[in-house]
Amino acid sequence: MTTRANELTALVTGATAGLGAEFARQLAEAGHHLVLVARDEERLKEKAEELERDFSISAEVLSADLTTDVGVSAVADRLRDAGRPVDVLVNNAGIGLLKPFERNGLDEERRHLRLHVQTPMELCHAALEVMLARGKGRIINVASVAAFANRGTYSAAKAWQVTFSRWANITYAKSGVQITAVCPGFTHTEFHDRMGMDKSVAPRFLWLTAERVVREGLEDNAEGRGVSIPTRRYKVVSFFARILPAKLTSGPPRRPLEPST
């Protein structure tokens, strides 16, 4: 994106780090004013000051926990504010669960499902109220190439985002709203560090930069694509993930569970 926007506003969730911070940076560079959403208010303020200084835009801070009804309602209310319309919504906030499904606490799985499925659904619904009335808008849902494999509840949640975004893009494009699921593979961000994941599990050539993922995602959204898979290598990976037998995309075989005593 090289041209500057004309007084457009973008709302980015999970905006203080990783892909969220890169979305905010590239949108600010294009001239968008920002609404930055995350839990840590201090980090949000630091990020807002940095972007305002570097790109001469205004950055609003909205501290919210998007795994709670209160937090989601606060962001949804901002998206419904027709007097201060949001032109671009980036649903980026996310978490990962490192342990197998049966070893995660049920509350962890509920929180994971809420953040990856219910929250973006609610925020898309809120954003569409104003975008459809104005006849324009853009929504990006940050999914994952894991959506095309079979890797537990993370893949299942991301598959929901891909299916929903593809459908919504077809449905609402004629009304001026473009919706894209961006599906990165392994990307150098804080995401895997927060999970405690050993990054050596993936070979070096599979790792992407946040800059490239966001740049290609924004370009694909601007061109009206319902799904964006950055780089040719991951287009190939996703193609084979879709056609191979499920047992081959479900990870290595695991030992049977030991009976409880």
PDB file of C-alpha atoms in Angstrom, residues 24-215:
ATOM      1  CA  ALA A  24      -1.340  -1.133  12.506  1.00  0.00           C
ATOM      2  CA  ARG A  25       2.017   0.049  11.167  1.00  0.00           C
ATOM      3  CA  GLN A  26       1.226  -0.575   7.508  1.00  0.00           C
ATOM      4  CA  LEU A  27      -2.253   0.939   7.772  1.00  0.00           C
ATOM      5  CA  ALA A  28      -0.799   3.999   9.518  1.00  0.00           C
ATOM      6  CA  GLU A  29       1.860   4.273   6.814  1.00  0.00           C
ATOM      7  CA  ALA A  30      -0.975   4.349   4.263  1.00  0.00           C
ATOM      8  CA  GLY A  31      -2.527   7.256   6.176  1.00  0.00           C
ATOM      9  CA  HIS A  32      -5.244   5.500   8.173  1.00  0.00           C
ATOM     10  CA  HIS A  33      -6.150   6.787  11.591  1.00  0.00           C
ATOM     11  CA  LEU A  34      -6.241   3.939  14.096  1.00  0.00           C
ATOM     12  CA  VAL A  35      -8.215   2.408  16.920  1.00  0.00           C
ATOM     13  CA  LEU A  36      -5.820   0.078  18.717  1.00  0.00           C
ATOM     14  CA  VAL A  37      -7.325  -2.736  20.798  1.00  0.00           C
ATOM     15  CA  ALA A  38      -5.536  -5.019  23.282  1.00  0.00           C
ATOM     16  CA  ARG A  39      -5.603  -5.831  26.989  1.00  0.00           C
ATOM     17  CA  ASP A  40      -2.444  -3.987  28.111  1.00  0.00           C
ATOM     18  CA  GLU A  41      -3.307  -0.291  28.232  1.00  0.00           C
ATOM     19  CA  GLU A  42       0.257   0.855  28.812  1.00  0.00           C
ATOM     20  CA  ARG A  43       1.574  -1.009  25.787  1.00  0.00           C
ATOM     21  CA  LEU A  44      -1.330   0.347  23.756  1.00  0.00           C
ATOM     22  CA  LYS A  45      -0.453   3.915  24.707  1.00  0.00           C
ATOM     23  CA  GLU A  46       3.202   3.359  23.821  1.00  0.00           C
ATOM     24  CA  LYS A  47       2.230   1.905  20.446  1.00  0.00           C
ATOM     25  CA  ALA A  48      -0.223   4.735  19.767  1.00  0.00           C
ATOM     26  CA  GLU A  49       2.384   7.406  20.557  1.00  0.00           C
ATOM     27  CA  GLU A  50       4.934   5.671  18.322  1.00  0.00           C
ATOM     28  CA  LEU A  51       2.561   5.453  15.347  1.00  0.00           C
ATOM     29  CA  GLU A  52       1.315   9.024  15.751  1.00  0.00           C
ATOM     30  CA  ARG A  53       4.907  10.266  15.834  1.00  0.00           C
ATOM     31  CA  ASP A  54       6.114   8.192  12.902  1.00  0.00           C
ATOM     32  CA  PHE A  55       3.165   8.591  10.530  1.00  0.00           C
ATOM     33  CA  SER A  56       1.325  11.784  11.556  1.00  0.00           C
ATOM     34  CA  ILE A  57      -1.975  10.002  12.133  1.00  0.00           C
ATOM     35  CA  SER A  58      -4.211   9.848  15.211  1.00  0.00           C
ATOM     36  CA  ALA A  59      -4.342   6.633  17.240  1.00  0.00           C
ATOM     37  CA  GLU A  60      -7.150   5.924  19.676  1.00  0.00           C
ATOM     38  CA  VAL A  61      -6.570   3.425  22.481  1.00  0.00           C
ATOM     39  CA  LEU A  62      -9.227   0.915  23.566  1.00  0.00           C
ATOM     40  CA  SER A  63      -8.192  -1.505  26.300  1.00  0.00           C
ATOM     41  CA  ALA A  64     -10.388  -4.615  26.234  1.00  0.00           C
ATOM     42  CA  ASP A  65     -10.197  -8.312  27.041  1.00  0.00           C
ATOM     43  CA  LEU A  66     -11.780  -9.938  23.997  1.00  0.00           C
ATOM     44  CA  THR A  67     -12.432 -13.195  25.834  1.00  0.00           C
ATOM     45  CA  THR A  68     -15.083 -11.427  27.940  1.00  0.00           C
ATOM     46  CA  ASP A  69     -18.553 -10.096  27.148  1.00  0.00           C
ATOM     47  CA  VAL A  70     -17.638  -6.692  28.587  1.00  0.00           C
ATOM     48  CA  GLY A  71     -14.531  -6.355  26.447  1.00  0.00           C
ATOM     49  CA  VAL A  72     -16.206  -7.465  23.234  1.00  0.00           C
ATOM     50  CA  SER A  73     -19.174  -5.160  23.878  1.00  0.00           C
ATOM     51  CA  ALA A  74     -16.854  -2.167  24.275  1.00  0.00           C
ATOM     52  CA  VAL A  75     -15.229  -2.814  20.902  1.00  0.00           C
ATOM     53  CA  ALA A  76     -18.551  -3.619  19.222  1.00  0.00           C
ATOM     54  CA  ASP A  77     -19.979  -0.316  20.477  1.00  0.00           C
ATOM     55  CA  ARG A  78     -17.045   1.527  18.922  1.00  0.00           C
ATOM     56  CA  LEU A  79     -17.623  -0.252  15.613  1.00  0.00           C
ATOM     57  CA  ARG A  80     -21.317   0.701  15.683  1.00  0.00           C
ATOM     58  CA  ASP A  81     -20.539   4.399  16.187  1.00  0.00           C
ATOM     59  CA  ALA A  82     -21.687   5.787  12.836  1.00  0.00           C
ATOM     60  CA  GLY A  83     -20.493   9.246  13.842  1.00  0.00           C
ATOM     61  CA  ARG A  84     -16.906   7.936  13.936  1.00  0.00           C
ATOM     62  CA  PRO A  85     -17.007   5.190  11.323  1.00  0.00           C
ATOM     63  CA  VAL A  86     -14.427   2.444  11.099  1.00  0.00           C
ATOM     64  CA  ASP A  87     -13.478   1.760   7.484  1.00  0.00           C
ATOM     65  CA  VAL A  88     -11.204  -1.234   8.091  1.00  0.00           C
ATOM     66  CA  LEU A  89     -11.599  -3.891  10.782  1.00  0.00           C
ATOM     67  CA  VAL A  90      -8.719  -6.287  11.438  1.00  0.00           C
ATOM     68  CA  ASN A  91      -9.694  -9.211  13.676  1.00  0.00           C
ATOM     69  CA  ASN A  92      -6.225 -10.303  14.693  1.00  0.00           C
ATOM     70  CA  ALA A  93      -6.307 -11.092  18.419  1.00  0.00           C
ATOM     71  CA  GLY A  94      -5.526 -14.734  19.089  1.00  0.00           C
ATOM     72  CA  ILE A  95      -3.900 -17.286  21.353  1.00  0.00           C
ATOM     73  CA  GLY A  96      -2.520 -20.792  20.943  1.00  0.00           C
ATOM     74  CA  LEU A  97      -2.731 -23.894  23.114  1.00  0.00           C
ATOM     75  CA  LEU A  98       0.406 -26.012  23.135  1.00  0.00           C
ATOM     76  CA  LYS A  99      -0.929 -29.126  24.873  1.00  0.00           C
ATOM     77  CA  PRO A 100      -3.227 -31.747  23.313  1.00  0.00           C
ATOM     78  CA  PHE A 101      -6.971 -31.123  23.565  1.00  0.00           C
ATOM     79  CA  GLU A 102      -7.616 -33.597  26.399  1.00  0.00           C
ATOM     80  CA  ARG A 103      -4.841 -32.053  28.515  1.00  0.00           C
ATOM     81  CA  ASN A 104      -6.097 -28.503  28.279  1.00  0.00           C
ATOM     82  CA  GLY A 105      -8.504 -27.242  30.898  1.00  0.00           C
ATOM     83  CA  LEU A 106     -12.056 -26.754  29.649  1.00  0.00           C
ATOM     84  CA  ASP A 107     -11.879 -23.066  30.561  1.00  0.00           C
ATOM     85  CA  GLU A 108      -8.760 -22.726  28.378  1.00  0.00           C
ATOM     86  CA  GLU A 109     -10.580 -24.301  25.448  1.00  0.00           C
ATOM     87  CA  ARG A 110     -13.647 -22.089  25.967  1.00  0.00           C
ATOM     88  CA  ARG A 111     -11.444 -18.986  26.028  1.00  0.00           C
ATOM     89  CA  HIS A 112      -9.621 -20.169  22.894  1.00  0.00           C
ATOM     90  CA  LEU A 113     -12.904 -20.785  21.042  1.00  0.00           C
ATOM     91  CA  ARG A 114     -14.318 -17.466  22.189  1.00  0.00           C
ATOM     92  CA  LEU A 115     -11.351 -15.469  20.958  1.00  0.00           C
ATOM     93  CA  HIS A 116     -11.055 -17.186  17.575  1.00  0.00           C
ATOM     94  CA  VAL A 117     -14.705 -17.717  16.650  1.00  0.00           C
ATOM     95  CA  GLN A 118     -17.311 -15.920  18.746  1.00  0.00           C
ATOM     96  CA  THR A 119     -15.413 -12.654  19.149  1.00  0.00           C
ATOM     97  CA  PRO A 120     -14.592 -12.085  15.446  1.00  0.00           C
ATOM     98  CA  MET A 121     -18.156 -13.102  14.548  1.00  0.00           C
ATOM     99  CA  GLU A 122     -19.593 -10.502  16.937  1.00  0.00           C
ATOM    100  CA  LEU A 123     -17.187  -7.792  15.786  1.00  0.00           C
ATOM    101  CA  CYS A 124     -17.894  -8.532  12.116  1.00  0.00           C
ATOM    102  CA  HIS A 125     -21.617  -8.271  12.829  1.00  0.00           C
ATOM    103  CA  ALA A 126     -21.149  -4.917  14.572  1.00  0.00           C
ATOM    104  CA  ALA A 127     -18.894  -3.543  11.830  1.00  0.00           C
ATOM    105  CA  LEU A 128     -21.248  -4.593   9.054  1.00  0.00           C
ATOM    106  CA  GLU A 129     -24.101  -2.564  10.537  1.00  0.00           C
ATOM    107  CA  VAL A 130     -22.274   0.663   9.687  1.00  0.00           C
ATOM    108  CA  MET A 131     -20.299  -0.523   6.664  1.00  0.00           C
ATOM    109  CA  LEU A 132     -23.367  -1.761   4.789  1.00  0.00           C
ATOM    110  CA  ALA A 133     -25.252   1.439   5.563  1.00  0.00           C
ATOM    111  CA  ARG A 134     -22.328   3.456   4.149  1.00  0.00           C
ATOM    112  CA  GLY A 135     -21.859   1.131   1.176  1.00  0.00           C
ATOM    113  CA  LYS A 136     -18.166   0.541   1.845  1.00  0.00           C
ATOM    114  CA  GLY A 137     -15.780  -1.166   4.228  1.00  0.00           C
ATOM    115  CA  ARG A 138     -13.061  -3.755   4.598  1.00  0.00           C
ATOM    116  CA  ILE A 139     -12.710  -6.608   7.089  1.00  0.00           C
ATOM    117  CA  ILE A 140      -9.694  -8.857   7.581  1.00  0.00           C
ATOM    118  CA  ASN A 141      -9.915 -11.963   9.765  1.00  0.00           C
ATOM    119  CA  VAL A 142      -6.485 -13.327  10.624  1.00  0.00           C
ATOM    120  CA  ALA A 143      -6.856 -17.089  10.268  1.00  0.00           C
ATOM    121  CA  SER A 144      -4.070 -19.587   9.573  1.00  0.00           C
ATOM    122  CA  VAL A 145      -2.889 -22.119   7.015  1.00  0.00           C
ATOM    123  CA  ALA A 146      -3.728 -24.586   9.808  1.00  0.00           C
ATOM    124  CA  ALA A 147      -7.349 -24.078   8.745  1.00  0.00           C
ATOM    125  CA  PHE A 148      -6.678 -26.462   5.850  1.00  0.00           C
ATOM    126  CA  ALA A 149      -5.220 -29.214   8.046  1.00  0.00           C
ATOM    127  CA  ASN A 150      -6.575 -31.190  10.995  1.00  0.00           C
ATOM    128  CA  ARG A 151      -4.778 -29.983  14.104  1.00  0.00           C
ATOM    129  CA  GLY A 152      -7.280 -29.900  16.945  1.00  0.00           C
ATOM    130  CA  THR A 153      -9.393 -26.973  18.016  1.00  0.00           C
ATOM    131  CA  TYR A 154      -6.989 -24.386  16.582  1.00  0.00           C
ATOM    132  CA  SER A 155      -7.464 -25.734  13.060  1.00  0.00           C
ATOM    133  CA  ALA A 156     -11.196 -26.045  13.650  1.00  0.00           C
ATOM    134  CA  ALA A 157     -11.497 -22.432  14.802  1.00  0.00           C
ATOM    135  CA  LYS A 158      -9.413 -21.100  11.942  1.00  0.00           C
ATOM    136  CA  ALA A 159     -11.407 -23.194   9.454  1.00  0.00           C
ATOM    137  CA  TRP A 160     -14.524 -21.411  10.715  1.00  0.00           C
ATOM    138  CA  GLN A 161     -12.885 -18.042   9.998  1.00  0.00           C
ATOM    139  CA  VAL A 162     -11.945 -19.117   6.465  1.00  0.00           C
ATOM    140  CA  THR A 163     -15.395 -20.489   5.645  1.00  0.00           C
ATOM    141  CA  PHE A 164     -17.173 -17.487   7.122  1.00  0.00           C
ATOM    142  CA  SER A 165     -14.900 -14.954   5.413  1.00  0.00           C
ATOM    143  CA  ARG A 166     -15.182 -16.629   2.014  1.00  0.00           C
ATOM    144  CA  TRP A 167     -18.990 -16.666   2.278  1.00  0.00           C
ATOM    145  CA  ALA A 168     -19.222 -13.123   3.673  1.00  0.00           C
ATOM    146  CA  ASN A 169     -16.986 -11.734   0.936  1.00  0.00           C
ATOM    147  CA  ILE A 170     -19.213 -13.200  -1.765  1.00  0.00           C
ATOM    148  CA  THR A 171     -22.361 -12.034   0.030  1.00  0.00           C
ATOM    149  CA  TYR A 172     -21.370  -8.474   0.883  1.00  0.00           C
ATOM    150  CA  ALA A 173     -18.979  -7.529  -1.944  1.00  0.00           C
ATOM    151  CA  LYS A 174     -21.922  -6.321  -4.038  1.00  0.00           C
ATOM    152  CA  SER A 175     -22.727  -3.913  -1.185  1.00  0.00           C
ATOM    153  CA  GLY A 176     -19.183  -2.505  -1.129  1.00  0.00           C
ATOM    154  CA  VAL A 177     -17.716  -4.530   1.766  1.00  0.00           C
ATOM    155  CA  GLN A 178     -14.669  -6.749   1.128  1.00  0.00           C
ATOM    156  CA  ILE A 179     -13.901  -9.500   3.643  1.00  0.00           C
ATOM    157  CA  THR A 180     -10.736 -11.624   3.645  1.00  0.00           C
ATOM    158  CA  ALA A 181      -9.356 -14.438   5.778  1.00  0.00           C
ATOM    159  CA  VAL A 182      -5.564 -14.056   5.882  1.00  0.00           C
ATOM    160  CA  CYS A 183      -3.933 -17.457   6.368  1.00  0.00           C
ATOM    161  CA  PRO A 184      -0.253 -17.201   7.319  1.00  0.00           C
ATOM    162  CA  GLY A 185       1.970 -20.142   8.081  1.00  0.00           C
ATOM    163  CA  PHE A 186       4.805 -20.022  10.599  1.00  0.00           C
ATOM    164  CA  THR A 187       5.571 -16.333  11.125  1.00  0.00           C
ATOM    165  CA  HIS A 188       8.231 -14.616  13.211  1.00  0.00           C
ATOM    166  CA  THR A 189       6.114 -12.960  15.941  1.00  0.00           C
ATOM    167  CA  GLU A 190       5.557 -13.272  19.694  1.00  0.00           C
ATOM    168  CA  PHE A 191       2.722 -15.762  19.117  1.00  0.00           C
ATOM    169  CA  HIS A 192       4.806 -18.927  19.306  1.00  0.00           C
ATOM    170  CA  ASP A 193       6.939 -17.556  22.145  1.00  0.00           C
ATOM    171  CA  ARG A 194       3.849 -16.938  24.274  1.00  0.00           C
ATOM    172  CA  MET A 195       2.776 -20.543  23.634  1.00  0.00           C
ATOM    173  CA  GLY A 196       6.175 -21.828  24.702  1.00  0.00           C
ATOM    174  CA  MET A 197       6.561 -23.557  21.340  1.00  0.00           C
ATOM    175  CA  ASP A 198       9.927 -24.861  20.146  1.00  0.00           C
ATOM    176  CA  LYS A 199      10.406 -23.010  16.842  1.00  0.00           C
ATOM    177  CA  SER A 200      12.838 -25.632  15.574  1.00  0.00           C
ATOM    178  CA  VAL A 201       9.874 -27.896  14.758  1.00  0.00           C
ATOM    179  CA  ALA A 202       9.557 -26.033  11.436  1.00  0.00           C
ATOM    180  CA  PRO A 203      12.448 -25.692   8.961  1.00  0.00           C
ATOM    181  CA  ARG A 204      13.846 -22.224   8.419  1.00  0.00           C
ATOM    182  CA  PHE A 205      12.465 -21.845   4.876  1.00  0.00           C
ATOM    183  CA  LEU A 206       8.886 -22.121   6.177  1.00  0.00           C
ATOM    184  CA  TRP A 207       9.172 -19.073   8.434  1.00  0.00           C
ATOM    185  CA  LEU A 208       7.676 -15.833   7.115  1.00  0.00           C
ATOM    186  CA  THR A 209       8.071 -12.206   8.167  1.00  0.00           C
ATOM    187  CA  ALA A 210       5.125 -10.306   9.576  1.00  0.00           C
ATOM    188  CA  GLU A 211       5.779  -7.543   7.043  1.00  0.00           C
ATOM    189  CA  ARG A 212       5.195  -9.866   4.081  1.00  0.00           C
ATOM    190  CA  VAL A 213       2.127 -11.574   5.571  1.00  0.00           C
ATOM    191  CA  VAL A 214       0.444  -8.244   6.255  1.00  0.00           C
ATOM    192  CA  ARG A 215       1.446  -6.657   2.948  1.00  0.00           C
TER     193      ARG A 215
END
